[in-house]
PDBQT receptor file of N, H, CA, C and O in Angstrom, charges set to zero:
ATOM      1  N   MET A   1     112.062  74.612 129.202  1.00  0.00    +0.000 N 
ATOM      2  CA  MET A   1     112.253  75.817 129.982  1.00  0.00    +0.000 C 
ATOM      3  C   MET A   1     111.837  77.060 129.189  1.00  0.00    +0.000 C 
ATOM      4  O   MET A   1     111.255  77.989 129.749  1.00  0.00    +0.000 OA
ATOM      5  N   ALA A   2     112.133  77.075 127.902  1.00  0.00    +0.000 N 
ATOM      6  H   ALA A   2     112.605  76.320 127.447  1.00  0.00    +0.000 HD
ATOM      7  CA  ALA A   2     111.802  78.241 127.078  1.00  0.00    +0.000 C 
ATOM      8  C   ALA A   2     110.302  78.343 126.837  1.00  0.00    +0.000 C 
ATOM      9  O   ALA A   2     109.790  79.429 126.568  1.00  0.00    +0.000 OA
ATOM     10  N   LEU A   3     109.601  77.230 126.929  1.00  0.00    +0.000 N 
ATOM     11  H   LEU A   3     110.017  76.348 127.148  1.00  0.00    +0.000 HD
ATOM     12  CA  LEU A   3     108.155  77.253 126.680  1.00  0.00    +0.000 C 
ATOM     13  C   LEU A   3     107.407  78.106 127.692  1.00  0.00    +0.000 C 
ATOM     14  O   LEU A   3     106.366  78.675 127.365  1.00  0.00    +0.000 OA
ATOM     15  N   GLN A   4     107.910  78.203 128.898  1.00  0.00    +0.000 N 
ATOM     16  H   GLN A   4     108.756  77.740 129.163  1.00  0.00    +0.000 HD
ATOM     17  CA  GLN A   4     107.218  79.010 129.903  1.00  0.00    +0.000 C 
ATOM     18  C   GLN A   4     107.224  80.492 129.541  1.00  0.00    +0.000 C 
ATOM     19  O   GLN A   4     106.424  81.256 130.080  1.00  0.00    +0.000 OA
ATOM     20  N   PHE A   5     108.097  80.905 128.652  1.00  0.00    +0.000 N 
ATOM     21  H   PHE A   5     108.747  80.284 128.214  1.00  0.00    +0.000 HD
ATOM     22  CA  PHE A   5     108.123  82.291 128.184  1.00  0.00    +0.000 C 
ATOM     23  C   PHE A   5     107.385  82.456 126.861  1.00  0.00    +0.000 C 
ATOM     24  O   PHE A   5     106.846  83.526 126.581  1.00  0.00    +0.000 OA
ATOM     25  N   VAL A   6     107.358  81.418 126.057  1.00  0.00    +0.000 N 
ATOM     26  H   VAL A   6     107.796  80.548 126.285  1.00  0.00    +0.000 HD
ATOM     27  CA  VAL A   6     106.749  81.492 124.724  1.00  0.00    +0.000 C 
ATOM     28  C   VAL A   6     105.234  81.338 124.798  1.00  0.00    +0.000 C 
ATOM     29  O   VAL A   6     104.506  82.090 124.152  1.00  0.00    +0.000 OA
ATOM     30  N   VAL A   7     104.760  80.387 125.565  1.00  0.00    +0.000 N 
ATOM     31  H   VAL A   7     105.352  79.775 126.089  1.00  0.00    +0.000 HD
ATOM     32  CA  VAL A   7     103.326  80.074 125.617  1.00  0.00    +0.000 C 
ATOM     33  C   VAL A   7     102.475  81.279 126.028  1.00  0.00    +0.000 C 
ATOM     34  O   VAL A   7     101.454  81.520 125.383  1.00  0.00    +0.000 OA
ATOM     35  N   PRO A   8     102.830  82.045 127.052  1.00  0.00    +0.000 N 
ATOM     36  CA  PRO A   8     101.995  83.207 127.399  1.00  0.00    +0.000 C 
ATOM     37  C   PRO A   8     101.882  84.227 126.264  1.00  0.00    +0.000 C 
ATOM     38  O   PRO A   8     100.815  84.802 126.047  1.00  0.00    +0.000 OA
ATOM     39  N   PHE A   9     102.981  84.450 125.545  1.00  0.00    +0.000 N 
ATOM     40  H   PHE A   9     103.848  83.984 125.722  1.00  0.00    +0.000 HD
ATOM     41  CA  PHE A   9     102.929  85.406 124.440  1.00  0.00    +0.000 C 
ATOM     42  C   PHE A   9     102.075  84.888 123.285  1.00  0.00    +0.000 C 
ATOM     43  O   PHE A   9     101.402  85.669 122.612  1.00  0.00    +0.000 OA
ATOM     44  N   VAL A  10     102.098  83.597 123.055  1.00  0.00    +0.000 N 
ATOM     45  H   VAL A  10     102.645  82.962 123.602  1.00  0.00    +0.000 HD
ATOM     46  CA  VAL A  10     101.239  83.008 122.021  1.00  0.00    +0.000 C 
ATOM     47  C   VAL A  10      99.778  83.166 122.416  1.00  0.00    +0.000 C 
ATOM     48  O   VAL A  10      98.949  83.528 121.581  1.00  0.00    +0.000 OA
ATOM     49  N   ILE A  11      99.456  82.904 123.661  1.00  0.00    +0.000 N 
ATOM     50  H   ILE A  11     100.129  82.610 124.339  1.00  0.00    +0.000 HD
ATOM     51  CA  ILE A  11      98.075  83.053 124.140  1.00  0.00    +0.000 C 
ATOM     52  C   ILE A  11      97.637  84.511 124.052  1.00  0.00    +0.000 C 
ATOM     53  O   ILE A  11      96.517  84.792 123.627  1.00  0.00    +0.000 OA
ATOM     54  N   ILE A  12      98.496  85.433 124.446  1.00  0.00    +0.000 N 
ATOM     55  H   ILE A  12      99.407  85.205 124.791  1.00  0.00    +0.000 HD
ATOM     56  CA  ILE A  12      98.171  86.864 124.360  1.00  0.00    +0.000 C 
ATOM     57  C   ILE A  12      97.954  87.268 122.908  1.00  0.00    +0.000 C 
ATOM     58  O   ILE A  12      97.021  88.014 122.609  1.00  0.00    +0.000 OA
ATOM     59  N   GLY A  13      98.797  86.788 122.006  1.00  0.00    +0.000 N 
ATOM     60  H   GLY A  13      99.555  86.182 122.249  1.00  0.00    +0.000 HD
ATOM     61  CA  GLY A  13      98.654  87.111 120.584  1.00  0.00    +0.000 C 
ATOM     62  C   GLY A  13      97.351  86.600 119.999  1.00  0.00    +0.000 C 
ATOM     63  O   GLY A  13      96.677  87.319 119.261  1.00  0.00    +0.000 OA
ATOM     64  N   ILE A  14      96.992  85.377 120.319  1.00  0.00    +0.000 N 
ATOM     65  H   ILE A  14      97.539  84.793 120.919  1.00  0.00    +0.000 HD
ATOM     66  CA  ILE A  14      95.731  84.805 119.824  1.00  0.00    +0.000 C 
ATOM     67  C   ILE A  14      94.546  85.577 120.391  1.00  0.00    +0.000 C 
ATOM     68  O   ILE A  14      93.597  85.875 119.666  1.00  0.00    +0.000 OA
ATOM     69  N   SER A  15      94.592  85.903 121.675  1.00  0.00    +0.000 N 
ATOM     70  H   SER A  15      95.363  85.661 122.265  1.00  0.00    +0.000 HD
ATOM     71  CA  SER A  15      93.498  86.657 122.296  1.00  0.00    +0.000 C 
ATOM     72  C   SER A  15      93.364  88.041 121.674  1.00  0.00    +0.000 C 
ATOM     73  O   SER A  15      92.255  88.491 121.385  1.00  0.00    +0.000 OA
ATOM     74  N   TYR A  16      94.484  88.710 121.469  1.00  0.00    +0.000 N 
ATOM     75  H   TYR A  16      95.385  88.344 121.704  1.00  0.00    +0.000 HD
ATOM     76  CA  TYR A  16      94.471  90.047 120.873  1.00  0.00    +0.000 C 
ATOM     77  C   TYR A  16      93.840  90.001 119.488  1.00  0.00    +0.000 C 
ATOM     78  O   TYR A  16      93.007  90.840 119.144  1.00  0.00    +0.000 OA
ATOM     79  N   ARG A  17      94.240  89.025 118.709  1.00  0.00    +0.000 N 
ATOM     80  H   ARG A  17      94.917  88.344 118.988  1.00  0.00    +0.000 HD
ATOM     81  CA  ARG A  17      93.706  88.909 117.342  1.00  0.00    +0.000 C 
ATOM     82  C   ARG A  17      92.204  88.615 117.351  1.00  0.00    +0.000 C 
ATOM     83  O   ARG A  17      91.462  89.167 116.538  1.00  0.00    +0.000 OA
ATOM     84  N   SER A  18      91.756  87.761 118.254  1.00  0.00    +0.000 N 
ATOM     85  H   SER A  18      92.359  87.313 118.914  1.00  0.00    +0.000 HD
ATOM     86  CA  SER A  18      90.324  87.447 118.353  1.00  0.00    +0.000 C 
ATOM     87  C   SER A  18      89.515  88.678 118.753  1.00  0.00    +0.000 C 
ATOM     88  O   SER A  18      88.462  88.947 118.175  1.00  0.00    +0.000 OA
ATOM     89  N   ILE A  19      90.000  89.415 119.728  1.00  0.00    +0.000 N 
ATOM     90  H   ILE A  19      90.855  89.197 120.198  1.00  0.00    +0.000 HD
ATOM     91  CA  ILE A  19      89.299  90.624 120.176  1.00  0.00    +0.000 C 
ATOM     92  C   ILE A  19      89.266  91.654 119.065  1.00  0.00    +0.000 C 
ATOM     93  O   ILE A  19      88.233  92.282 118.835  1.00  0.00    +0.000 OA
ATOM     94  N   TRP A  20      90.384  91.839 118.369  1.00  0.00    +0.000 N 
ATOM     95  H   TRP A  20      91.224  91.329 118.556  1.00  0.00    +0.000 HD
ATOM     96  CA  TRP A  20      90.443  92.816 117.275  1.00  0.00    +0.000 C 
ATOM     97  C   TRP A  20      89.462  92.443 116.168  1.00  0.00    +0.000 C 
ATOM     98  O   TRP A  20      88.770  93.313 115.639  1.00  0.00    +0.000 OA
ATOM     99  N   SER A  21      89.394  91.167 115.813  1.00  0.00    +0.000 N 
ATOM    100  H   SER A  21      89.956  90.461 116.242  1.00  0.00    +0.000 HD
ATOM    101  CA  SER A  21      88.458  90.716 114.774  1.00  0.00    +0.000 C 
ATOM    102  C   SER A  21      87.013  90.972 115.194  1.00  0.00    +0.000 C 
ATOM    103  O   SER A  21      86.202  91.428 114.389  1.00  0.00    +0.000 OA
ATOM    104  N   PHE A  22      86.695  90.682 116.446  1.00  0.00    +0.000 N 
ATOM    105  H   PHE A  22      87.354  90.312 117.100  1.00  0.00    +0.000 HD
ATOM    106  CA  PHE A  22      85.340  90.901 116.943  1.00  0.00    +0.000 C 
ATOM    107  C   PHE A  22      84.965  92.382 116.888  1.00  0.00    +0.000 C 
ATOM    108  O   PHE A  22      83.885  92.735 116.414  1.00  0.00    +0.000 OA
ATOM    109  N   LEU A  23      85.857  93.246 117.372  1.00  0.00    +0.000 N 
ATOM    110  H   LEU A  23      86.734  92.960 117.757  1.00  0.00    +0.000 HD
ATOM    111  CA  LEU A  23      85.559  94.679 117.374  1.00  0.00    +0.000 C 
ATOM    112  C   LEU A  23      85.461  95.234 115.957  1.00  0.00    +0.000 C 
ATOM    113  O   LEU A  23      84.624  96.098 115.694  1.00  0.00    +0.000 OA
ATOM    114  N   ASN A  24      86.284  94.763 115.059  1.00  0.00    +0.000 N 
ATOM    115  H   ASN A  24      86.963  94.061 115.273  1.00  0.00    +0.000 HD
ATOM    116  CA  ASN A  24      86.236  95.220 113.674  1.00  0.00    +0.000 C 
ATOM    117  C   ASN A  24      84.925  94.796 113.014  1.00  0.00    +0.000 C 
ATOM    118  O   ASN A  24      84.317  95.586 112.291  1.00  0.00    +0.000 OA
ATOM    119  N   ALA A  25      84.489  93.574 113.250  1.00  0.00    +0.000 N 
ATOM    120  H   ALA A  25      84.983  92.932 113.837  1.00  0.00    +0.000 HD
ATOM    121  CA  ALA A  25      83.222  93.099 112.684  1.00  0.00    +0.000 C 
ATOM    122  C   ALA A  25      82.052  93.913 113.239  1.00  0.00    +0.000 C 
ATOM    123  O   ALA A  25      81.121  94.242 112.505  1.00  0.00    +0.000 OA
ATOM    124  N   ARG A  26      82.098  94.233 114.514  1.00  0.00    +0.000 N 
ATOM    125  H   ARG A  26      82.854  93.966 115.111  1.00  0.00    +0.000 HD
ATOM    126  CA  ARG A  26      81.033  95.029 115.129  1.00  0.00    +0.000 C 
ATOM    127  C   ARG A  26      80.984  96.438 114.547  1.00  0.00    +0.000 C 
ATOM    128  O   ARG A  26      79.902  96.986 114.335  1.00  0.00    +0.000 OA
ATOM    129  N   ARG A  27      82.156  97.027 114.287  1.00  0.00    +0.000 N 
ATOM    130  H   ARG A  27      83.035  96.582 114.459  1.00  0.00    +0.000 HD
ATOM    131  CA  ARG A  27      82.224  98.365 113.691  1.00  0.00    +0.000 C 
ATOM    132  C   ARG A  27      81.634  98.357 112.284  1.00  0.00    +0.000 C 
ATOM    133  O   ARG A  27      80.921  99.285 111.902  1.00  0.00    +0.000 OA
ATOM    134  N   ILE A  28      81.926  97.320 111.521  1.00  0.00    +0.000 N 
ATOM    135  H   ILE A  28      82.506  96.566 111.831  1.00  0.00    +0.000 HD
ATOM    136  CA  ILE A  28      81.400  97.224 110.156  1.00  0.00    +0.000 C 
ATOM    137  C   ILE A  28      79.880  97.109 110.182  1.00  0.00    +0.000 C 
ATOM    138  O   ILE A  28      79.201  97.761 109.388  1.00  0.00    +0.000 OA
ATOM    139  N   VAL A  29      79.341  96.298 111.075  1.00  0.00    +0.000 N 
ATOM    140  H   VAL A  29      79.892  95.769 111.720  1.00  0.00    +0.000 HD
ATOM    141  CA  VAL A  29      77.884  96.150 111.182  1.00  0.00    +0.000 C 
ATOM    142  C   VAL A  29      77.247  97.474 111.576  1.00  0.00    +0.000 C 
ATOM    143  O   VAL A  29      76.204  97.843 111.037  1.00  0.00    +0.000 OA
ATOM    144  N   ARG A  30      77.860  98.190 112.507  1.00  0.00    +0.000 N 
ATOM    145  H   ARG A  30      78.707  97.891 112.945  1.00  0.00    +0.000 HD
ATOM    146  CA  ARG A  30      77.324  99.480 112.944  1.00  0.00    +0.000 C 
ATOM    147  C   ARG A  30      77.337 100.493 111.805  1.00  0.00    +0.000 C 
ATOM    148  O   ARG A  30      76.379 101.248 111.640  1.00  0.00    +0.000 OA
ATOM    149  N   GLU A  31      78.405 100.518 111.021  1.00  0.00    +0.000 N 
ATOM    150  H   GLU A  31      79.183  99.905 111.155  1.00  0.00    +0.000 HD
ATOM    151  CA  GLU A  31      78.473 101.451 109.892  1.00  0.00    +0.000 C 
ATOM    152  C   GLU A  31      77.419 101.127 108.838  1.00  0.00    +0.000 C 
ATOM    153  O   GLU A  31      76.833 102.037 108.251  1.00  0.00    +0.000 OA
ATOM    154  N   ARG A  32      77.174  99.848 108.593  1.00  0.00    +0.000 N 
ATOM    155  H   ARG A  32      77.651  99.109 109.070  1.00  0.00    +0.000 HD
ATOM    156  CA  ARG A  32      76.122  99.463 107.638  1.00  0.00    +0.000 C 
ATOM    157  C   ARG A  32      74.752  99.921 108.132  1.00  0.00    +0.000 C 
ATOM    158  O   ARG A  32      73.926 100.384 107.345  1.00  0.00    +0.000 OA
ATOM    159  N   ALA A  33      74.515  99.793 109.428  1.00  0.00    +0.000 N 
ATOM    160  H   ALA A  33      75.186  99.417 110.068  1.00  0.00    +0.000 HD
ATOM    161  CA  ALA A  33      73.232 100.215 109.992  1.00  0.00    +0.000 C 
ATOM    162  C   ALA A  33      73.046 101.717 109.826  1.00  0.00    +0.000 C 
ATOM    163  O   ALA A  33      71.943 102.172 109.520  1.00  0.00    +0.000 OA
ATOM    164  N   VAL A  34      74.098 102.486 110.019  1.00  0.00    +0.000 N 
ATOM    165  H   VAL A  34      74.994 102.117 110.267  1.00  0.00    +0.000 HD
ATOM    166  CA  VAL A  34      74.013 103.940 109.859  1.00  0.00    +0.000 C 
ATOM    167  C   VAL A  34      73.732 104.287 108.406  1.00  0.00    +0.000 C 
ATOM    168  O   VAL A  34      72.915 105.166 108.128  1.00  0.00    +0.000 OA
ATOM    169  N   GLU A  35      74.397 103.610 107.474  1.00  0.00    +0.000 N 
ATOM    170  H   GLU A  35      75.060 102.896 107.699  1.00  0.00    +0.000 HD
ATOM    171  CA  GLU A  35      74.171 103.873 106.049  1.00  0.00    +0.000 C 
ATOM    172  C   GLU A  35      72.732 103.542 105.666  1.00  0.00    +0.000 C 
ATOM    173  O   GLU A  35      72.100 104.294 104.924  1.00  0.00    +0.000 OA
ATOM    174  N   THR A  36      72.211 102.424 106.165  1.00  0.00    +0.000 N 
ATOM    175  H   THR A  36      72.724 101.813 106.767  1.00  0.00    +0.000 HD
ATOM    176  CA  THR A  36      70.834 102.036 105.870  1.00  0.00    +0.000 C 
ATOM    177  C   THR A  36      69.866 103.070 106.423  1.00  0.00    +0.000 C 
ATOM    178  O   THR A  36      68.906 103.445 105.750  1.00  0.00    +0.000 OA
ATOM    179  N   THR A  37      70.110 103.530 107.637  1.00  0.00    +0.000 N 
ATOM    180  H   THR A  37      70.890 103.225 108.183  1.00  0.00    +0.000 HD
ATOM    181  CA  THR A  37      69.250 104.535 108.250  1.00  0.00    +0.000 C 
ATOM    182  C   THR A  37      69.275 105.816 107.429  1.00  0.00    +0.000 C 
ATOM    183  O   THR A  37      68.234 106.436 107.212  1.00  0.00    +0.000 OA
ATOM    184  N   LYS A  38      70.443 106.209 106.978  1.00  0.00    +0.000 N 
ATOM    185  H   LYS A  38      71.289 105.705 107.154  1.00  0.00    +0.000 HD
ATOM    186  CA  LYS A  38      70.570 107.430 106.182  1.00  0.00    +0.000 C 
ATOM    187  C   LYS A  38      69.788 107.299 104.880  1.00  0.00    +0.000 C 
ATOM    188  O   LYS A  38      69.063 108.218 104.499  1.00  0.00    +0.000 OA
ATOM    189  N   GLU A  39      69.928 106.160 104.191  1.00  0.00    +0.000 N 
ATOM    190  H   GLU A  39      70.517 105.413 104.501  1.00  0.00    +0.000 HD
ATOM    191  CA  GLU A  39      69.234 105.955 102.922  1.00  0.00    +0.000 C 
ATOM    192  C   GLU A  39      67.718 105.978 103.116  1.00  0.00    +0.000 C 
ATOM    193  O   GLU A  39      67.004 106.595 102.325  1.00  0.00    +0.000 OA
ATOM    194  N   GLU A  40      67.223 105.315 104.153  1.00  0.00    +0.000 N 
ATOM    195  H   GLU A  40      67.803 104.813 104.795  1.00  0.00    +0.000 HD
ATOM    196  CA  GLU A  40      65.784 105.302 104.411  1.00  0.00    +0.000 C 
ATOM    197  C   GLU A  40      65.282 106.699 104.753  1.00  0.00    +0.000 C 
ATOM    198  O   GLU A  40      64.195 107.093 104.332  1.00  0.00    +0.000 OA
ATOM    199  N   PHE A  41      66.066 107.440 105.510  1.00  0.00    +0.000 N 
ATOM    200  H   PHE A  41      66.949 107.120 105.853  1.00  0.00    +0.000 HD
ATOM    201  CA  PHE A  41      65.680 108.786 105.906  1.00  0.00    +0.000 C 
ATOM    202  C   PHE A  41      65.582 109.693 104.688  1.00  0.00    +0.000 C 
ATOM    203  O   PHE A  41      64.634 110.467 104.553  1.00  0.00    +0.000 OA
ATOM    204  N   VAL A  42      66.567 109.592 103.804  1.00  0.00    +0.000 N 
ATOM    205  H   VAL A  42      67.337 108.963 103.913  1.00  0.00    +0.000 HD
ATOM    206  CA  VAL A  42      66.569 110.440 102.610  1.00  0.00    +0.000 C 
ATOM    207  C   VAL A  42      65.418 110.067 101.683  1.00  0.00    +0.000 C 
ATOM    208  O   VAL A  42      64.809 110.949 101.078  1.00  0.00    +0.000 OA
ATOM    209  N   LYS A  43      65.110 108.782 101.559  1.00  0.00    +0.000 N 
ATOM    210  H   LYS A  43      65.605 108.066 102.050  1.00  0.00    +0.000 HD
ATOM    211  CA  LYS A  43      63.994 108.359 100.704  1.00  0.00    +0.000 C 
ATOM    212  C   LYS A  43      62.662 108.831 101.278  1.00  0.00    +0.000 C 
ATOM    213  O   LYS A  43      61.749 109.179 100.529  1.00  0.00    +0.000 OA
ATOM    214  N   ALA A  44      62.551 108.843 102.600  1.00  0.00    +0.000 N 
ATOM    215  H   ALA A  44      63.293 108.560 103.209  1.00  0.00    +0.000 HD
ATOM    216  CA  ALA A  44      61.294 109.227 103.231  1.00  0.00    +0.000 C 
ATOM    217  C   ALA A  44      61.028 110.718 103.096  1.00  0.00    +0.000 C 
ATOM    218  O   ALA A  44      59.873 111.131 102.997  1.00  0.00    +0.000 OA
ATOM    219  N   ILE A  45      62.073 111.528 103.091  1.00  0.00    +0.000 N 
ATOM    220  H   ILE A  45      63.011 111.193 103.171  1.00  0.00    +0.000 HD
ATOM    221  CA  ILE A  45      61.905 112.983 103.019  1.00  0.00    +0.000 C 
ATOM    222  C   ILE A  45      62.739 113.503 101.844  1.00  0.00    +0.000 C 
ATOM    223  O   ILE A  45      63.891 113.889 102.038  1.00  0.00    +0.000 OA
ATOM    224  N   PRO A  46      62.183 113.519 100.641  1.00  0.00    +0.000 N 
ATOM    225  CA  PRO A  46      62.954 113.865  99.441  1.00  0.00    +0.000 C 
ATOM    226  C   PRO A  46      63.569 115.262  99.454  1.00  0.00    +0.000 C 
ATOM    227  O   PRO A  46      64.653 115.444  98.900  1.00  0.00    +0.000 OA
ATOM    228  N   PHE A  47      62.923 116.250 100.061  1.00  0.00    +0.000 N 
ATOM    229  H   PHE A  47      62.043 116.101 100.512  1.00  0.00    +0.000 HD
ATOM    230  CA  PHE A  47      63.462 117.601 100.001  1.00  0.00    +0.000 C 
ATOM    231  C   PHE A  47      64.748 117.757 100.811  1.00  0.00    +0.000 C 
ATOM    232  O   PHE A  47      65.441 118.765 100.670  1.00  0.00    +0.000 OA
ATOM    233  N   LEU A  48      65.081 116.776 101.658  1.00  0.00    +0.000 N 
ATOM    234  H   LEU A  48      64.519 115.957 101.773  1.00  0.00    +0.000 HD
ATOM    235  CA  LEU A  48      66.316 116.850 102.438  1.00  0.00    +0.000 C 
ATOM    236  C   LEU A  48      67.529 116.313 101.678  1.00  0.00    +0.000 C 
ATOM    237  O   LEU A  48      68.649 116.391 102.184  1.00  0.00    +0.000 OA
ATOM    238  N   ARG A  49      67.333 115.777 100.490  1.00  0.00    +0.000 N 
ATOM    239  H   ARG A  49      66.423 115.714 100.079  1.00  0.00    +0.000 HD
ATOM    240  CA  ARG A  49      68.455 115.211  99.739  1.00  0.00    +0.000 C 
ATOM    241  C   ARG A  49      69.557 116.231  99.518  1.00  0.00    +0.000 C 
ATOM    242  O   ARG A  49      70.737 115.882  99.538  1.00  0.00    +0.000 OA
ATOM    243  N   ARG A  50      69.190 117.475  99.310  1.00  0.00    +0.000 N 
ATOM    244  H   ARG A  50      68.231 117.758  99.294  1.00  0.00    +0.000 HD
ATOM    245  CA  ARG A  50      70.201 118.506  99.069  1.00  0.00    +0.000 C 
ATOM    246  C   ARG A  50      70.872 118.941 100.368  1.00  0.00    +0.000 C 
ATOM    247  O   ARG A  50      71.998 119.437 100.335  1.00  0.00    +0.000 OA
ATOM    248  N   LYS A  51      70.216 118.768 101.497  1.00  0.00    +0.000 N 
ATOM    249  H   LYS A  51      69.302 118.365 101.524  1.00  0.00    +0.000 HD
ATOM    250  CA  LYS A  51      70.719 119.296 102.769  1.00  0.00    +0.000 C 
ATOM    251  C   LYS A  51      71.625 118.320 103.521  1.00  0.00    +0.000 C 
ATOM    252  O   LYS A  51      72.402 118.745 104.376  1.00  0.00    +0.000 OA
ATOM    253  N   ILE A  52      71.540 117.024 103.221  1.00  0.00    +0.000 N 
ATOM    254  H   ILE A  52      70.909 116.679 102.526  1.00  0.00    +0.000 HD
ATOM    255  CA  ILE A  52      72.354 116.039 103.924  1.00  0.00    +0.000 C 
ATOM    256  C   ILE A  52      73.700 115.921 103.213  1.00  0.00    +0.000 C 
ATOM    257  O   ILE A  52      73.738 115.738 101.996  1.00  0.00    +0.000 OA
ATOM    258  N   PRO A  53      74.799 116.024 103.952  1.00  0.00    +0.000 N 
ATOM    259  CA  PRO A  53      76.112 115.920 103.312  1.00  0.00    +0.000 C 
ATOM    260  C   PRO A  53      76.308 114.542 102.678  1.00  0.00    +0.000 C 
ATOM    261  O   PRO A  53      75.825 113.538 103.200  1.00  0.00    +0.000 OA
ATOM    262  N   THR A  54      77.001 114.503 101.578  1.00  0.00    +0.000 N 
ATOM    263  H   THR A  54      77.394 115.319 101.153  1.00  0.00    +0.000 HD
ATOM    264  CA  THR A  54      77.178 113.248 100.847  1.00  0.00    +0.000 C 
ATOM    265  C   THR A  54      78.518 112.593 101.129  1.00  0.00    +0.000 C 
ATOM    266  O   THR A  54      78.988 111.783 100.330  1.00  0.00    +0.000 OA
ATOM    267  N   ASN A  55      79.139 112.927 102.247  1.00  0.00    +0.000 N 
ATOM    268  H   ASN A  55      78.757 113.585 102.896  1.00  0.00    +0.000 HD
ATOM    269  CA  ASN A  55      80.438 112.334 102.558  1.00  0.00    +0.000 C 
ATOM    270  C   ASN A  55      80.317 110.924 103.130  1.00  0.00    +0.000 C 
ATOM    271  O   ASN A  55      81.333 110.309 103.455  1.00  0.00    +0.000 OA
ATOM    272  N   GLY A  56      79.105 110.400 103.261  1.00  0.00    +0.000 N 
ATOM    273  H   GLY A  56      78.280 110.899 102.997  1.00  0.00    +0.000 HD
ATOM    274  CA  GLY A  56      78.913 109.030 103.704  1.00  0.00    +0.000 C 
ATOM    275  C   GLY A  56      78.843 108.850 105.203  1.00  0.00    +0.000 C 
ATOM    276  O   GLY A  56      78.719 107.720 105.675  1.00  0.00    +0.000 OA
ATOM    277  N   ARG A  57      78.918 109.925 105.968  1.00  0.00    +0.000 N 
ATOM    278  H   ARG A  57      79.019 110.843 105.585  1.00  0.00    +0.000 HD
ATOM    279  CA  ARG A  57      78.874 109.791 107.423  1.00  0.00    +0.000 C 
ATOM    280  C   ARG A  57      77.706 110.592 107.982  1.00  0.00    +0.000 C 
ATOM    281  O   ARG A  57      77.512 111.765 107.661  1.00  0.00    +0.000 OA
ATOM    282  N   VAL A  58      76.945 109.924 108.818  1.00  0.00    +0.000 N 
ATOM    283  H   VAL A  58      77.103 108.971 109.078  1.00  0.00    +0.000 HD
ATOM    284  CA  VAL A  58      75.821 110.566 109.482  1.00  0.00    +0.000 C 
ATOM    285  C   VAL A  58      75.924 110.213 110.956  1.00  0.00    +0.000 C 
ATOM    286  O   VAL A  58      76.125 109.048 111.300  1.00  0.00    +0.000 OA
ATOM    287  N   ARG A  59      75.791 111.180 111.812  1.00  0.00    +0.000 N 
ATOM    288  H   ARG A  59      75.627 112.126 111.532  1.00  0.00    +0.000 HD
ATOM    289  CA  ARG A  59      75.854 110.920 113.243  1.00  0.00    +0.000 C 
ATOM    290  C   ARG A  59      74.467 110.550 113.729  1.00  0.00    +0.000 C 
ATOM    291  O   ARG A  59      73.509 111.300 113.540  1.00  0.00    +0.000 OA
ATOM    292  N   VAL A  60      74.366 109.395 114.352  1.00  0.00    +0.000 N 
ATOM    293  H   VAL A  60      75.144 108.785 114.506  1.00  0.00    +0.000 HD
ATOM    294  CA  VAL A  60      73.097 108.917 114.881  1.00  0.00    +0.000 C 
ATOM    295  C   VAL A  60      73.167 109.007 116.398  1.00  0.00    +0.000 C 
ATOM    296  O   VAL A  60      74.047 108.415 117.021  1.00  0.00    +0.000 OA
ATOM    297  N   VAL A  61      72.246 109.743 116.983  1.00  0.00    +0.000 N 
ATOM    298  H   VAL A  61      71.531 110.224 116.476  1.00  0.00    +0.000 HD
ATOM    299  CA  VAL A  61      72.210 109.902 118.429  1.00  0.00    +0.000 C 
ATOM    300  C   VAL A  61      71.041 109.091 118.957  1.00  0.00    +0.000 C 
ATOM    301  O   VAL A  61      69.895 109.301 118.561  1.00  0.00    +0.000 OA
ATOM    302  N   THR A  62      71.340 108.163 119.851  1.00  0.00    +0.000 N 
ATOM    303  H   THR A  62      72.272 107.992 120.173  1.00  0.00    +0.000 HD
ATOM    304  CA  THR A  62      70.283 107.353 120.453  1.00  0.00    +0.000 C 
ATOM    305  C   THR A  62      70.145 107.742 121.905  1.00  0.00    +0.000 C 
ATOM    306  O   THR A  62      71.131 108.061 122.570  1.00  0.00    +0.000 OA
ATOM    307  N   GLY A  63      68.944 107.718 122.387  1.00  0.00    +0.000 N 
ATOM    308  H   GLY A  63      68.143 107.459 121.846  1.00  0.00    +0.000 HD
ATOM    309  CA  GLY A  63      68.733 108.180 123.749  1.00  0.00    +0.000 C 
ATOM    310  C   GLY A  63      68.221 107.195 124.656  1.00  0.00    +0.000 C 
ATOM    311  O   GLY A  63      68.009 107.490 125.832  1.00  0.00    +0.000 OA
TER     312      GLY A  63
């Protein structure tokens, strides 16, 4: 009788954890792509090295 209350919460917990792991992995990949883009951009245009902030974050706008 108690299983009918426990099983749904276990399924919800497993699903939540799987979704969180997927979204976290996707965020990490996206941040790496932004860092790579920033590094390539700075190498391509040396005079901009002083103008780009060094806080590690660059906003990339895609259209």
